[in-house]
Amino acid sequence: MSYYTAKGRDIEEDPDAPVSARALNAGQLAFQQDLGNSSALEAGQLALAAALAAGAYRPSDGQVNAALGDCIVVDGLTEAVEKLVTTDQAASGGVDSAEYEDGFYDAAGNRVGTVTGTAVVLSYTPHMWQYHSSTTEFHDGTFETSGVIDCTAILNGMTQILQVVGRSGRYAGKRGFMTLTLHDHRQQPPLYRTQFVMR
């Protein structure tokens, strides 16, 4: 079977075709739709990604509820930039970077966590791409986050996803993902919506 051939095809599809017509049609329809102003994932969708990455679930397993039940979900947080120091070195042949400390706030406005990290600018045009690496501390443990994000896409309402590795407390030994979505661009610096899912 070809890598691109799907199992469980619709009856009207050619079973010997190298690419599933259903998959091709779904992709074309997706690009014809209005994408809206946000691409945020729901916590359950992010939990499915964490379960897949942990090897705790495969699409052939059927129902996903059991695999998702063991996921740690930290949802509904607002991330606020509290300290930000930039270093401009691109003009002298280096790279521009920033060190930051952000606070995480719950829906009631309580400060529930702190993230300390660095961002390195990989490119400015046509989009600003940055590599982020940070450590997040909550009262029940810590985890590290890293990844490459498209800052231009964030400012246009698109969600970015970073990898998370648990280091202590209830997060120790767990892996997963974090989402970062612009929440309020009117604030200076802007506020972000974040969620973390680990398994």
mmCIF file of C-alpha atoms in Angstrom, residues 47-154:
data_model
loop_
_atom_site.group_PDB
_atom_site.id
_atom_site.type_symbol
_atom_site.label_atom_id
_atom_site.label_comp_id
_atom_site.label_asym_id
_atom_site.label_seq_id
_atom_site.Cartn_x
_atom_site.Cartn_y
_atom_site.Cartn_z
ATOM 1 C CA ALA A 47 -4.982 16.747 24.046
ATOM 2 C CA LEU A 48 -5.429 14.412 21.084
ATOM 3 C CA ALA A 49 -2.160 15.713 19.624
ATOM 4 C CA ALA A 50 -0.425 15.101 22.978
ATOM 5 C CA ALA A 51 -1.814 11.547 23.160
ATOM 6 C CA LEU A 52 -0.663 10.854 19.593
ATOM 7 C CA ALA A 53 2.812 12.245 20.300
ATOM 8 C CA ALA A 54 3.081 10.124 23.470
ATOM 9 C CA GLY A 55 2.127 6.982 21.543
ATOM 10 C CA ALA A 56 -0.913 6.554 23.805
ATOM 11 C CA TYR A 57 -3.361 6.676 20.906
ATOM 12 C CA ARG A 58 -3.452 5.692 17.240
ATOM 13 C CA PRO A 59 -6.249 6.531 14.795
ATOM 14 C CA SER A 60 -6.955 2.796 14.450
ATOM 15 C CA ASP A 61 -7.734 2.625 18.203
ATOM 16 C CA GLY A 62 -11.199 4.107 17.691
ATOM 17 C CA GLN A 63 -12.623 6.045 20.656
ATOM 18 C CA VAL A 64 -10.214 8.652 21.995
ATOM 19 C CA ASN A 65 -11.754 9.270 25.431
ATOM 20 C CA ALA A 66 -9.531 6.823 27.349
ATOM 21 C CA ALA A 67 -6.342 8.285 25.881
ATOM 22 C CA LEU A 68 -7.447 11.848 26.597
ATOM 23 C CA GLY A 69 -8.416 11.093 30.181
ATOM 24 C CA ASP A 70 -4.778 10.876 31.266
ATOM 25 C CA CYS A 71 -3.851 14.265 29.775
ATOM 26 C CA ILE A 72 -3.028 17.262 31.951
ATOM 27 C CA VAL A 73 -4.901 20.288 30.604
ATOM 28 C CA VAL A 74 -4.101 23.834 31.740
ATOM 29 C CA ASP A 75 -6.594 26.015 29.900
ATOM 30 C CA GLY A 76 -8.117 29.484 29.926
ATOM 31 C CA LEU A 77 -4.953 31.406 30.766
ATOM 32 C CA THR A 78 -3.940 34.903 29.736
ATOM 33 C CA GLU A 79 -0.236 35.552 29.221
ATOM 34 C CA ALA A 80 0.972 39.094 29.908
ATOM 35 C CA VAL A 81 4.462 40.363 29.100
ATOM 36 C CA GLU A 82 5.874 41.898 32.283
ATOM 37 C CA LYS A 83 9.579 42.330 31.489
ATOM 38 C CA LEU A 84 11.205 42.428 28.066
ATOM 39 C CA VAL A 85 14.812 43.300 27.249
ATOM 40 C CA THR A 86 15.989 43.252 23.637
ATOM 41 C CA THR A 87 19.509 42.903 22.264
ATOM 42 C CA ASP A 88 20.105 44.231 18.749
ATOM 43 C CA GLN A 89 23.074 42.520 17.126
ATOM 44 C CA ALA A 90 21.903 41.903 13.554
ATOM 45 C CA ALA A 91 23.643 45.050 12.271
ATOM 46 C CA SER A 92 27.003 43.735 13.516
ATOM 47 C CA GLY A 93 26.562 40.272 12.015
ATOM 48 C CA GLY A 94 24.831 38.624 14.972
ATOM 49 C CA VAL A 95 21.151 38.087 15.639
ATOM 50 C CA ASP A 96 18.523 40.121 17.440
ATOM 51 C CA SER A 97 17.127 38.523 20.567
ATOM 52 C CA ALA A 98 15.041 39.206 23.647
ATOM 53 C CA GLU A 99 14.795 37.980 27.217
ATOM 54 C CA TYR A 100 11.370 38.096 28.810
ATOM 55 C CA GLU A 101 9.348 37.331 31.903
ATOM 56 C CA ASP A 102 5.617 36.884 31.496
ATOM 57 C CA GLY A 103 2.841 36.236 33.969
ATOM 58 C CA PHE A 104 0.016 33.736 33.523
ATOM 59 C CA TYR A 105 -3.387 34.813 34.815
ATOM 60 C CA ASP A 106 -6.557 32.780 35.264
ATOM 61 C CA ALA A 107 -10.066 33.923 34.297
ATOM 62 C CA ALA A 108 -10.475 35.681 37.666
ATOM 63 C CA GLY A 109 -7.301 37.718 37.104
ATOM 64 C CA ASN A 110 -5.183 35.804 39.620
ATOM 65 C CA ARG A 111 -1.505 35.420 38.786
ATOM 66 C CA VAL A 112 -0.985 31.643 38.676
ATOM 67 C CA GLY A 113 2.374 31.220 36.962
ATOM 68 C CA THR A 114 5.547 32.758 35.605
ATOM 69 C CA VAL A 115 7.381 32.092 32.367
ATOM 70 C CA THR A 116 11.002 33.151 31.856
ATOM 71 C CA GLY A 117 12.502 32.804 28.413
ATOM 72 C CA THR A 118 14.393 33.978 25.377
ATOM 73 C CA ALA A 119 13.369 34.726 21.815
ATOM 74 C CA VAL A 120 15.822 34.824 18.908
ATOM 75 C CA VAL A 121 14.797 36.481 15.639
ATOM 76 C CA LEU A 122 15.394 34.135 12.714
ATOM 77 C CA SER A 123 14.027 36.474 10.022
ATOM 78 C CA TYR A 124 12.118 39.735 9.732
ATOM 79 C CA THR A 125 10.662 39.496 6.237
ATOM 80 C CA PRO A 126 8.298 38.609 4.755
ATOM 81 C CA HIS A 127 7.276 37.236 8.181
ATOM 82 C CA MET A 128 9.027 37.595 11.513
ATOM 83 C CA TRP A 129 10.083 34.128 12.651
ATOM 84 C CA GLN A 130 11.461 33.583 16.155
ATOM 85 C CA TYR A 131 12.870 30.671 18.123
ATOM 86 C CA HIS A 132 11.452 30.627 21.663
ATOM 87 C CA SER A 133 12.761 28.743 24.685
ATOM 88 C CA SER A 134 11.290 29.202 28.161
ATOM 89 C CA THR A 135 10.674 27.715 31.594
ATOM 90 C CA THR A 136 7.227 27.972 33.154
ATOM 91 C CA GLU A 137 6.660 27.728 36.906
ATOM 92 C CA PHE A 138 3.274 26.939 38.448
ATOM 93 C CA HIS A 139 2.655 26.091 42.119
ATOM 94 C CA ASP A 140 2.386 22.393 41.174
ATOM 95 C CA GLY A 141 5.473 22.070 38.974
ATOM 96 C CA THR A 142 7.565 23.364 36.097
ATOM 97 C CA PHE A 143 7.924 22.661 32.396
ATOM 98 C CA GLU A 144 9.997 23.878 29.478
ATOM 99 C CA THR A 145 8.618 25.172 26.209
ATOM 100 C CA SER A 146 10.426 25.561 22.889
ATOM 101 C CA GLY A 147 9.768 25.998 19.202
ATOM 102 C CA VAL A 148 9.789 28.222 16.152
ATOM 103 C CA ILE A 149 6.854 30.615 15.798
ATOM 104 C CA ASP A 150 5.589 32.988 13.121
ATOM 105 C CA CYS A 151 5.054 36.291 14.964
ATOM 106 C CA THR A 152 3.428 37.900 11.927
ATOM 107 C CA ALA A 153 0.810 35.144 11.902
ATOM 108 C CA ILE A 154 0.162 35.647 15.629
#
